[in-house]
Amino acid sequence: MTGSLMTVFAATMIVGGSASVSAEESPSYTLTVLTDKPSKGENVEVLIKGHQLKDVYAYEINLDFNPKQLKLKEATTDIPGFSVPPIVKDNHIQLAHTRIGRTKGDDGEQILYKLKFEAIDDGKAELAIGKVKLVDSILASTDQDSNAKVAVDINDLFPFDDLGDFTWAKTAIAFLAEKGIVNGTAERTFSPGQPVTRADFVVLLMRALEVKGGSGERFDDVQQGEYFDEHLSAARSLGIVEGDEYNNFHPRESVTREDMMTLTARTLKTLNKLPASKGTSLADSFNDTSDISDYALQSVTNLVEMGLVDGYGEGIHPKEFTNRAQAAMLIYKLLTAK
């Protein structure tokens, strides 16, 4: 394997010999899989931890894996310093990191690396740490052999292979797909980050909650016989949807998060399932509440109080478009709420 951490050091410093330690004093290593029951297409997060460390200034970790089942996407560490880009060759990954400047190395237990893989095939995939090289703050190096291993069981039962960073919606998508409430965009493809149109969200909402209504006035931009015509007509008769001043609904535009919440709250009100608001101030939880449109504020408040909608990054992001994963999560919560 080329590109050793020792080579990196050699360009800037002289390593002062090598050292060996007894088994009792030797650091040990563990691999921990953080992703529960991953499926093909999902990200698999793995932690590499060091235990009984003593003045570890720099380290190189050699990891074996099955490249037919796992693909390395990212390797990061929170330890200050400089990381050499991972070297991946065949079934081997070389990871290396060093602190910078005159400082003491790490002691005790530390997370040395956080790895993110993509699961690309099902079955049991094993990860194993082989050789580890350590350098202390006086630049003495130590070589170790590790027997740390962990197995990742990748299953093919989940119907889609493209969740990636949207694994937080896996349970919701699986639940709705099994009931036929949501479909993929292609075979084994869900497209979780794809925006949802205004018409499609109304159709999803009406079907999932089995909302029935009469025939309301047709919007001028909805043609008779379109797949969403009947649902929009019923929703309009119930006061769930409204048109603009030109009697247009803009069915093919992407639905914003605040409109998703407004449509949901109106539907719950129609079904007599919208509880009275507790008067919660959204400003206590989110830093962008001033971006919420006046017509949507009460609906957003209701859904946050009910635990049906969460923000992220300290915001509720009302003007962002709703993606398929977010819509699935909301519908799932509506159907499973007690």
Tab-separated table of C-alpha atoms in Angstrom:
chain	number	residue	atom	x	y	z
A	1	MET	CA	0.000	0.000	0.000
A	2	THR	CA	1.389	3.386	-0.940
A	3	GLY	CA	0.812	6.761	0.663
A	4	SER	CA	1.608	5.666	4.222
A	5	LEU	CA	1.236	8.190	7.017
A	6	MET	CA	4.923	7.622	7.730
A	7	THR	CA	5.620	8.988	4.251
A	8	VAL	CA	3.645	12.102	5.055
A	9	PHE	CA	5.643	12.644	8.224
A	10	ALA	CA	8.933	12.051	6.450
A	11	ALA	CA	8.376	15.110	4.289
A	12	THR	CA	8.208	17.418	7.281
A	13	MET	CA	9.881	15.721	10.268
A	14	ILE	CA	12.191	12.898	11.279
A	15	VAL	CA	10.493	10.082	13.151
A	16	GLY	CA	12.620	9.075	16.117
A	17	GLY	CA	12.814	5.317	15.804
A	18	SER	CA	10.164	2.786	16.722
A	19	ALA	CA	8.784	1.567	20.002
A	20	SER	CA	7.012	-1.501	21.256
A	21	VAL	CA	4.738	-1.903	24.253
A	22	SER	CA	3.496	-4.842	26.232
A	23	ALA	CA	0.093	-6.353	25.531
A	24	GLU	CA	-1.277	-4.985	28.797
A	25	GLU	CA	-0.318	-1.435	27.841
A	26	SER	CA	-1.298	-1.658	24.177
A	27	PRO	CA	-4.162	0.403	22.837
A	28	SER	CA	-7.113	-1.542	21.480
A	29	TYR	CA	-9.667	-0.716	18.813
A	30	THR	CA	-13.338	-1.330	18.151
A	31	LEU	CA	-15.646	-0.932	15.154
A	32	THR	CA	-19.252	0.097	15.832
A	33	VAL	CA	-22.029	0.170	13.223
A	34	LEU	CA	-24.475	3.010	13.927
A	35	THR	CA	-26.960	2.233	11.139
A	36	ASP	CA	-29.622	-0.259	12.206
A	37	LYS	CA	-30.563	-2.892	9.619
A	38	PRO	CA	-29.262	-1.047	6.550
A	39	SER	CA	-30.690	-1.779	3.124
A	40	LYS	CA	-29.188	-1.404	-0.317
A	41	GLY	CA	-28.847	2.247	-1.264
A	42	GLU	CA	-28.671	3.454	2.332
A	43	ASN	CA	-25.714	5.052	4.051
A	44	VAL	CA	-23.967	2.944	6.700
A	45	GLU	CA	-22.185	4.853	9.459
A	46	VAL	CA	-19.305	3.206	11.310
A	47	LEU	CA	-17.190	4.463	14.223
A	48	ILE	CA	-13.566	3.493	14.791
A	49	LYS	CA	-12.677	3.935	18.454
A	50	GLY	CA	-9.342	3.709	20.162
A	51	HIS	CA	-9.090	2.546	23.767
A	52	GLN	CA	-6.246	2.840	26.292
A	53	LEU	CA	-4.530	5.393	24.095
A	54	LYS	CA	-1.408	7.082	25.407
A	55	ASP	CA	-0.033	10.243	23.853
A	56	VAL	CA	-1.246	9.413	20.326
A	57	TYR	CA	-0.134	12.362	18.183
A	58	ALA	CA	-0.743	10.691	14.822
A	59	TYR	CA	-2.158	7.408	13.586
A	60	GLU	CA	-2.642	5.282	10.521
A	61	ILE	CA	-5.404	2.677	10.388
A	62	ASN	CA	-5.623	-0.050	7.760
A	63	LEU	CA	-9.119	-1.384	7.218
A	64	ASP	CA	-10.331	-4.297	5.107
A	65	PHE	CA	-13.863	-4.392	3.663
A	66	ASN	CA	-15.899	-5.921	0.842
A	67	PRO	CA	-16.036	-3.408	-2.051
A	68	LYS	CA	-18.837	-5.386	-3.692
A	69	GLN	CA	-21.113	-4.600	-0.754
A	70	LEU	CA	-19.840	-1.305	0.619
A	71	LYS	CA	-18.537	1.869	-0.998
A	72	LEU	CA	-16.659	4.411	1.117
A	73	LYS	CA	-18.226	7.863	0.797
A	74	GLU	CA	-16.648	9.808	3.647
A	75	ALA	CA	-14.062	9.505	6.429
A	76	THR	CA	-13.869	12.245	9.066
A	77	THR	CA	-12.513	12.820	12.545
A	78	ASP	CA	-13.227	15.431	15.195
A	79	ILE	CA	-9.643	15.297	16.464
A	80	PRO	CA	-7.840	18.542	15.502
A	81	GLY	CA	-5.120	18.341	12.895
A	82	PHE	CA	-4.706	17.152	9.327
A	83	SER	CA	-6.198	14.046	7.704
A	84	VAL	CA	-4.684	12.411	4.656
A	85	PRO	CA	-7.412	11.662	2.060
A	86	PRO	CA	-8.411	7.992	2.407
A	87	ILE	CA	-6.551	5.630	0.089
A	88	VAL	CA	-8.869	2.928	-1.234
A	89	LYS	CA	-7.458	0.042	-3.247
A	90	ASP	CA	-9.351	-3.173	-3.884
A	91	ASN	CA	-10.608	-4.330	-0.463
A	92	HIS	CA	-8.291	-2.107	1.562
A	93	ILE	CA	-8.722	1.379	3.049
A	94	GLN	CA	-5.858	3.337	4.565
A	95	LEU	CA	-6.771	6.168	6.929
A	96	ALA	CA	-4.276	8.601	8.430
A	97	HIS	CA	-4.449	11.637	10.694
A	98	THR	CA	-1.959	13.776	12.578
A	99	ARG	CA	-2.114	16.650	14.990
A	100	ILE	CA	-0.189	19.770	14.025
A	101	GLY	CA	2.305	21.763	16.082
A	102	ARG	CA	3.728	21.167	19.508
A	103	THR	CA	0.955	19.540	21.458
A	104	LYS	CA	0.393	16.406	23.473
A	105	GLY	CA	-1.274	13.425	21.858
A	106	ASP	CA	-4.591	11.827	22.826
A	107	ASP	CA	-5.081	9.608	25.861
A	108	GLY	CA	-7.776	7.207	26.967
A	109	GLU	CA	-10.745	6.526	24.694
A	110	GLN	CA	-11.238	8.507	21.495
A	111	ILE	CA	-13.304	8.255	18.325
A	112	LEU	CA	-10.528	8.117	15.742
A	113	TYR	CA	-12.684	8.057	12.615
A	114	LYS	CA	-16.291	8.323	11.529
A	115	LEU	CA	-16.875	6.448	8.287
A	116	LYS	CA	-19.820	6.676	5.931
A	117	PHE	CA	-20.337	3.870	3.420
A	118	GLU	CA	-23.023	3.286	0.836
A	119	ALA	CA	-24.567	-0.196	0.951
A	120	ILE	CA	-24.450	-1.406	-2.650
A	121	ASP	CA	-25.390	-5.076	-2.271
A	122	ASP	CA	-27.158	-7.262	0.276
A	123	GLY	CA	-25.611	-9.885	2.530
A	124	LYS	CA	-23.207	-9.857	5.462
A	125	ALA	CA	-20.347	-7.410	4.920
A	126	GLU	CA	-17.401	-7.624	7.307
A	127	LEU	CA	-15.134	-4.754	8.297
A	128	ALA	CA	-11.798	-5.549	9.954
A	129	ILE	CA	-8.953	-3.410	11.258
A	130	GLY	CA	-5.527	-4.800	10.395
A	131	LYS	CA	-2.313	-2.918	11.063
A	132	VAL	CA	-2.314	0.287	13.084
A	133	LYS	CA	0.610	2.697	13.275
A	134	LEU	CA	0.843	5.194	16.115
A	135	VAL	CA	3.189	8.136	16.594
A	136	ASP	CA	3.535	9.938	19.926
A	137	SER	CA	4.360	13.576	20.571
A	138	ILE	CA	8.109	12.886	20.636
A	139	LEU	CA	7.725	11.181	17.247
A	140	ALA	CA	8.332	7.608	18.361
A	141	SER	CA	6.298	5.196	16.264
A	142	THR	CA	4.576	1.954	17.248
A	143	ASP	CA	3.177	-0.754	14.957
A	144	GLN	CA	0.259	-2.925	16.067
A	145	ASP	CA	-1.863	-5.722	14.681
A	146	SER	CA	-5.559	-5.427	15.508
A	147	ASN	CA	-8.222	-8.117	15.355
A	148	ALA	CA	-11.178	-5.713	15.615
A	149	LYS	CA	-14.034	-6.815	13.370
A	150	VAL	CA	-17.699	-6.057	12.835
A	151	ALA	CA	-20.325	-7.465	10.481
A	152	VAL	CA	-22.912	-5.343	8.684
A	153	ASP	CA	-26.069	-7.182	7.652
A	154	ILE	CA	-27.388	-5.492	4.527
A	155	ASN	CA	-30.904	-6.606	3.651
A	156	ASP	CA	-32.753	-6.431	0.354
A	157	LEU	CA	-36.257	-6.401	1.832
A	158	PHE	CA	-36.659	-2.638	1.593
A	159	PRO	CA	-38.127	-1.905	-1.854
A	160	PHE	CA	-35.882	1.050	-2.764
A	161	ASP	CA	-32.136	1.403	-3.233
A	162	ASP	CA	-31.665	5.172	-3.196
A	163	LEU	CA	-32.358	6.497	0.316
A	164	GLY	CA	-28.791	7.694	0.879
A	165	ASP	CA	-28.967	10.493	3.475
A	166	PHE	CA	-32.739	10.074	3.846
A	167	THR	CA	-32.586	6.957	6.045
A	168	TRP	CA	-34.504	8.881	8.724
A	169	ALA	CA	-37.589	8.346	6.516
A	170	LYS	CA	-37.026	4.626	5.910
A	171	THR	CA	-39.680	3.363	8.352
A	172	ALA	CA	-42.261	5.795	6.983
A	173	ILE	CA	-41.540	4.954	3.348
A	174	ALA	CA	-41.584	1.197	3.996
A	175	PHE	CA	-44.895	1.491	5.879
A	176	LEU	CA	-46.578	3.541	3.156
A	177	ALA	CA	-45.157	1.469	0.302
A	178	GLU	CA	-46.427	-1.753	1.861
A	179	LYS	CA	-49.927	-0.274	2.044
A	180	GLY	CA	-49.737	1.013	-1.517
A	181	ILE	CA	-50.018	4.637	-0.420
A	182	VAL	CA	-46.727	5.644	-2.046
A	183	ASN	CA	-44.924	4.244	-5.055
A	184	GLY	CA	-41.432	4.576	-6.393
A	185	THR	CA	-40.485	6.739	-9.347
A	186	ALA	CA	-38.908	3.693	-11.033
A	187	GLU	CA	-38.078	0.104	-10.115
A	188	ARG	CA	-36.310	0.176	-6.714
A	189	THR	CA	-36.084	3.974	-6.908
A	190	PHE	CA	-37.986	6.288	-4.553
A	191	SER	CA	-36.261	9.641	-5.308
A	192	PRO	CA	-36.599	10.861	-1.689
A	193	GLY	CA	-35.173	14.313	-2.396
A	194	GLN	CA	-37.451	15.041	-5.349
A	195	PRO	CA	-39.955	17.873	-4.752
A	196	VAL	CA	-43.659	17.016	-4.462
A	197	THR	CA	-46.139	18.933	-6.587
A	198	ARG	CA	-49.116	20.712	-5.040
A	199	ALA	CA	-51.567	18.377	-6.768
A	200	ASP	CA	-49.687	15.222	-5.819
A	201	PHE	CA	-49.611	16.192	-2.149
A	202	VAL	CA	-53.377	16.769	-2.144
A	203	VAL	CA	-53.928	13.380	-3.810
A	204	LEU	CA	-51.606	11.695	-1.273
A	205	LEU	CA	-53.349	13.385	1.642
A	206	MET	CA	-56.865	12.570	0.461
A	207	ARG	CA	-56.047	8.932	-0.338
A	208	ALA	CA	-54.081	8.252	2.842
A	209	LEU	CA	-56.729	9.728	5.145
A	210	GLU	CA	-59.599	8.416	3.001
A	211	VAL	CA	-61.182	11.858	2.716
A	212	LYS	CA	-64.404	11.983	0.711
A	213	GLY	CA	-66.052	15.086	-0.665
A	214	GLY	CA	-68.433	16.370	-3.269
A	215	SER	CA	-67.634	18.102	-6.533
A	216	GLY	CA	-66.282	21.583	-6.146
A	217	GLU	CA	-65.671	24.191	-8.810
A	218	ARG	CA	-62.864	23.210	-11.160
A	219	PHE	CA	-59.760	25.394	-11.202
A	220	ASP	CA	-59.025	27.037	-14.528
A	221	ASP	CA	-55.618	25.356	-14.742
A	222	VAL	CA	-56.958	21.848	-14.085
A	223	GLN	CA	-58.209	19.932	-17.090
A	224	GLN	CA	-61.157	17.570	-16.771
A	225	GLY	CA	-60.005	13.979	-16.523
A	226	GLU	CA	-56.509	14.685	-15.198
A	227	TYR	CA	-55.482	12.166	-12.531
A	228	PHE	CA	-55.740	14.791	-9.788
A	229	ASP	CA	-58.970	16.428	-11.052
A	230	GLU	CA	-61.352	14.449	-8.868
A	231	HIS	CA	-59.297	14.812	-5.698
A	232	LEU	CA	-58.805	18.554	-6.141
A	233	SER	CA	-62.516	18.984	-6.804
A	234	ALA	CA	-63.394	17.073	-3.641
A	235	ALA	CA	-60.801	18.954	-1.603
A	236	ARG	CA	-62.166	22.276	-2.842
A	237	SER	CA	-65.706	21.322	-1.893
A	238	LEU	CA	-64.444	20.742	1.666
A	239	GLY	CA	-62.481	23.984	1.861
A	240	ILE	CA	-59.112	22.208	1.941
A	241	VAL	CA	-57.760	23.916	-1.171
A	242	GLU	CA	-58.287	27.380	-2.559
A	243	GLY	CA	-57.400	29.059	-5.827
A	244	ASP	CA	-55.635	32.333	-6.447
A	245	GLU	CA	-57.359	35.486	-7.694
A	246	TYR	CA	-57.396	34.028	-11.213
A	247	ASN	CA	-58.982	30.753	-10.095
A	248	ASN	CA	-55.750	28.835	-10.620
A	249	PHE	CA	-54.317	26.205	-8.266
A	250	HIS	CA	-50.898	25.736	-9.927
A	251	PRO	CA	-51.103	21.955	-9.519
A	252	ARG	CA	-47.707	21.165	-11.055
A	253	GLU	CA	-45.723	23.609	-8.963
A	254	SER	CA	-43.778	22.212	-6.021
A	255	VAL	CA	-45.569	22.485	-2.692
A	256	THR	CA	-43.804	24.537	-0.036
A	257	ARG	CA	-43.438	23.266	3.497
A	258	GLU	CA	-45.848	25.873	4.841
A	259	ASP	CA	-48.458	24.943	2.225
A	260	MET	CA	-47.957	21.247	3.020
A	261	MET	CA	-48.753	22.053	6.648
A	262	THR	CA	-51.685	24.304	5.750
A	263	LEU	CA	-53.284	21.643	3.548
A	264	THR	CA	-52.736	19.030	6.250
A	265	ALA	CA	-54.243	21.162	9.012
A	266	ARG	CA	-57.309	21.976	6.883
A	267	THR	CA	-57.788	18.265	6.163
A	268	LEU	CA	-57.549	17.392	9.860
A	269	LYS	CA	-60.065	20.130	10.639
A	270	THR	CA	-62.439	18.681	8.031
A	271	LEU	CA	-62.122	15.293	9.775
A	272	ASN	CA	-62.590	16.890	13.228
A	273	LYS	CA	-59.095	15.723	14.170
A	274	LEU	CA	-57.402	19.080	14.638
A	275	PRO	CA	-57.059	19.873	18.352
A	276	ALA	CA	-57.317	23.413	19.663
A	277	SER	CA	-54.015	25.250	19.602
A	278	LYS	CA	-52.047	25.585	22.828
A	279	GLY	CA	-50.814	28.996	21.771
A	280	THR	CA	-47.218	27.868	21.387
A	281	SER	CA	-44.750	30.516	20.251
A	282	LEU	CA	-42.802	29.029	17.342
A	283	ALA	CA	-40.133	31.682	17.835
A	284	ASP	CA	-39.017	29.787	20.949
A	285	SER	CA	-38.013	26.801	18.792
A	286	PHE	CA	-37.238	28.120	15.315
A	287	ASN	CA	-35.213	31.080	14.083
A	288	ASP	CA	-37.143	31.694	10.868
A	289	THR	CA	-40.748	32.024	12.033
A	290	SER	CA	-40.912	35.520	10.532
A	291	ASP	CA	-40.711	33.835	7.121
A	292	ILE	CA	-44.018	32.005	7.661
A	293	SER	CA	-46.907	33.523	5.690
A	294	ASP	CA	-49.759	34.893	7.769
A	295	TYR	CA	-52.264	32.423	6.314
A	296	ALA	CA	-50.034	29.475	7.254
A	297	LEU	CA	-48.903	30.474	10.748
A	298	GLN	CA	-51.739	28.825	12.677
A	299	SER	CA	-51.499	25.616	10.645
A	300	VAL	CA	-47.746	25.390	11.175
A	301	THR	CA	-48.276	25.989	14.888
A	302	ASN	CA	-50.929	23.265	15.083
A	303	LEU	CA	-48.776	20.641	13.392
A	304	VAL	CA	-45.701	21.475	15.470
A	305	GLU	CA	-47.786	21.209	18.654
A	306	MET	CA	-49.115	17.831	17.525
A	307	GLY	CA	-45.580	16.564	16.899
A	308	LEU	CA	-46.327	15.961	13.227
A	309	VAL	CA	-43.679	18.322	11.877
A	310	ASP	CA	-40.140	19.023	13.017
A	311	GLY	CA	-37.744	21.638	11.839
A	312	TYR	CA	-34.070	21.133	11.169
A	313	GLY	CA	-31.011	23.299	11.557
A	314	GLU	CA	-32.968	25.452	14.074
A	315	GLY	CA	-35.470	26.443	11.382
A	316	ILE	CA	-38.898	25.387	10.109
A	317	HIS	CA	-37.979	26.438	6.521
A	318	PRO	CA	-41.521	27.404	5.449
A	319	LYS	CA	-40.643	28.514	1.926
A	320	GLU	CA	-38.568	25.465	1.009
A	321	PHE	CA	-40.143	22.854	-1.226
A	322	THR	CA	-41.411	19.644	0.343
A	323	ASN	CA	-39.563	16.559	-0.853
A	324	ARG	CA	-40.932	13.040	-1.144
A	325	ALA	CA	-39.246	11.866	2.048
A	326	GLN	CA	-40.726	14.732	4.096
A	327	ALA	CA	-44.196	14.137	2.672
A	328	ALA	CA	-43.953	10.424	3.443
A	329	MET	CA	-42.881	11.130	7.024
A	330	LEU	CA	-45.818	13.494	7.601
A	331	ILE	CA	-48.360	11.041	6.179
A	332	TYR	CA	-46.828	8.220	8.228
A	333	LYS	CA	-47.143	10.262	11.422
A	334	LEU	CA	-50.752	11.123	10.564
A	335	LEU	CA	-51.616	7.441	10.144
A	336	THR	CA	-49.779	6.173	13.210
A	337	ALA	CA	-50.518	9.000	15.666
A	338	LYS	CA	-52.325	7.842	18.782
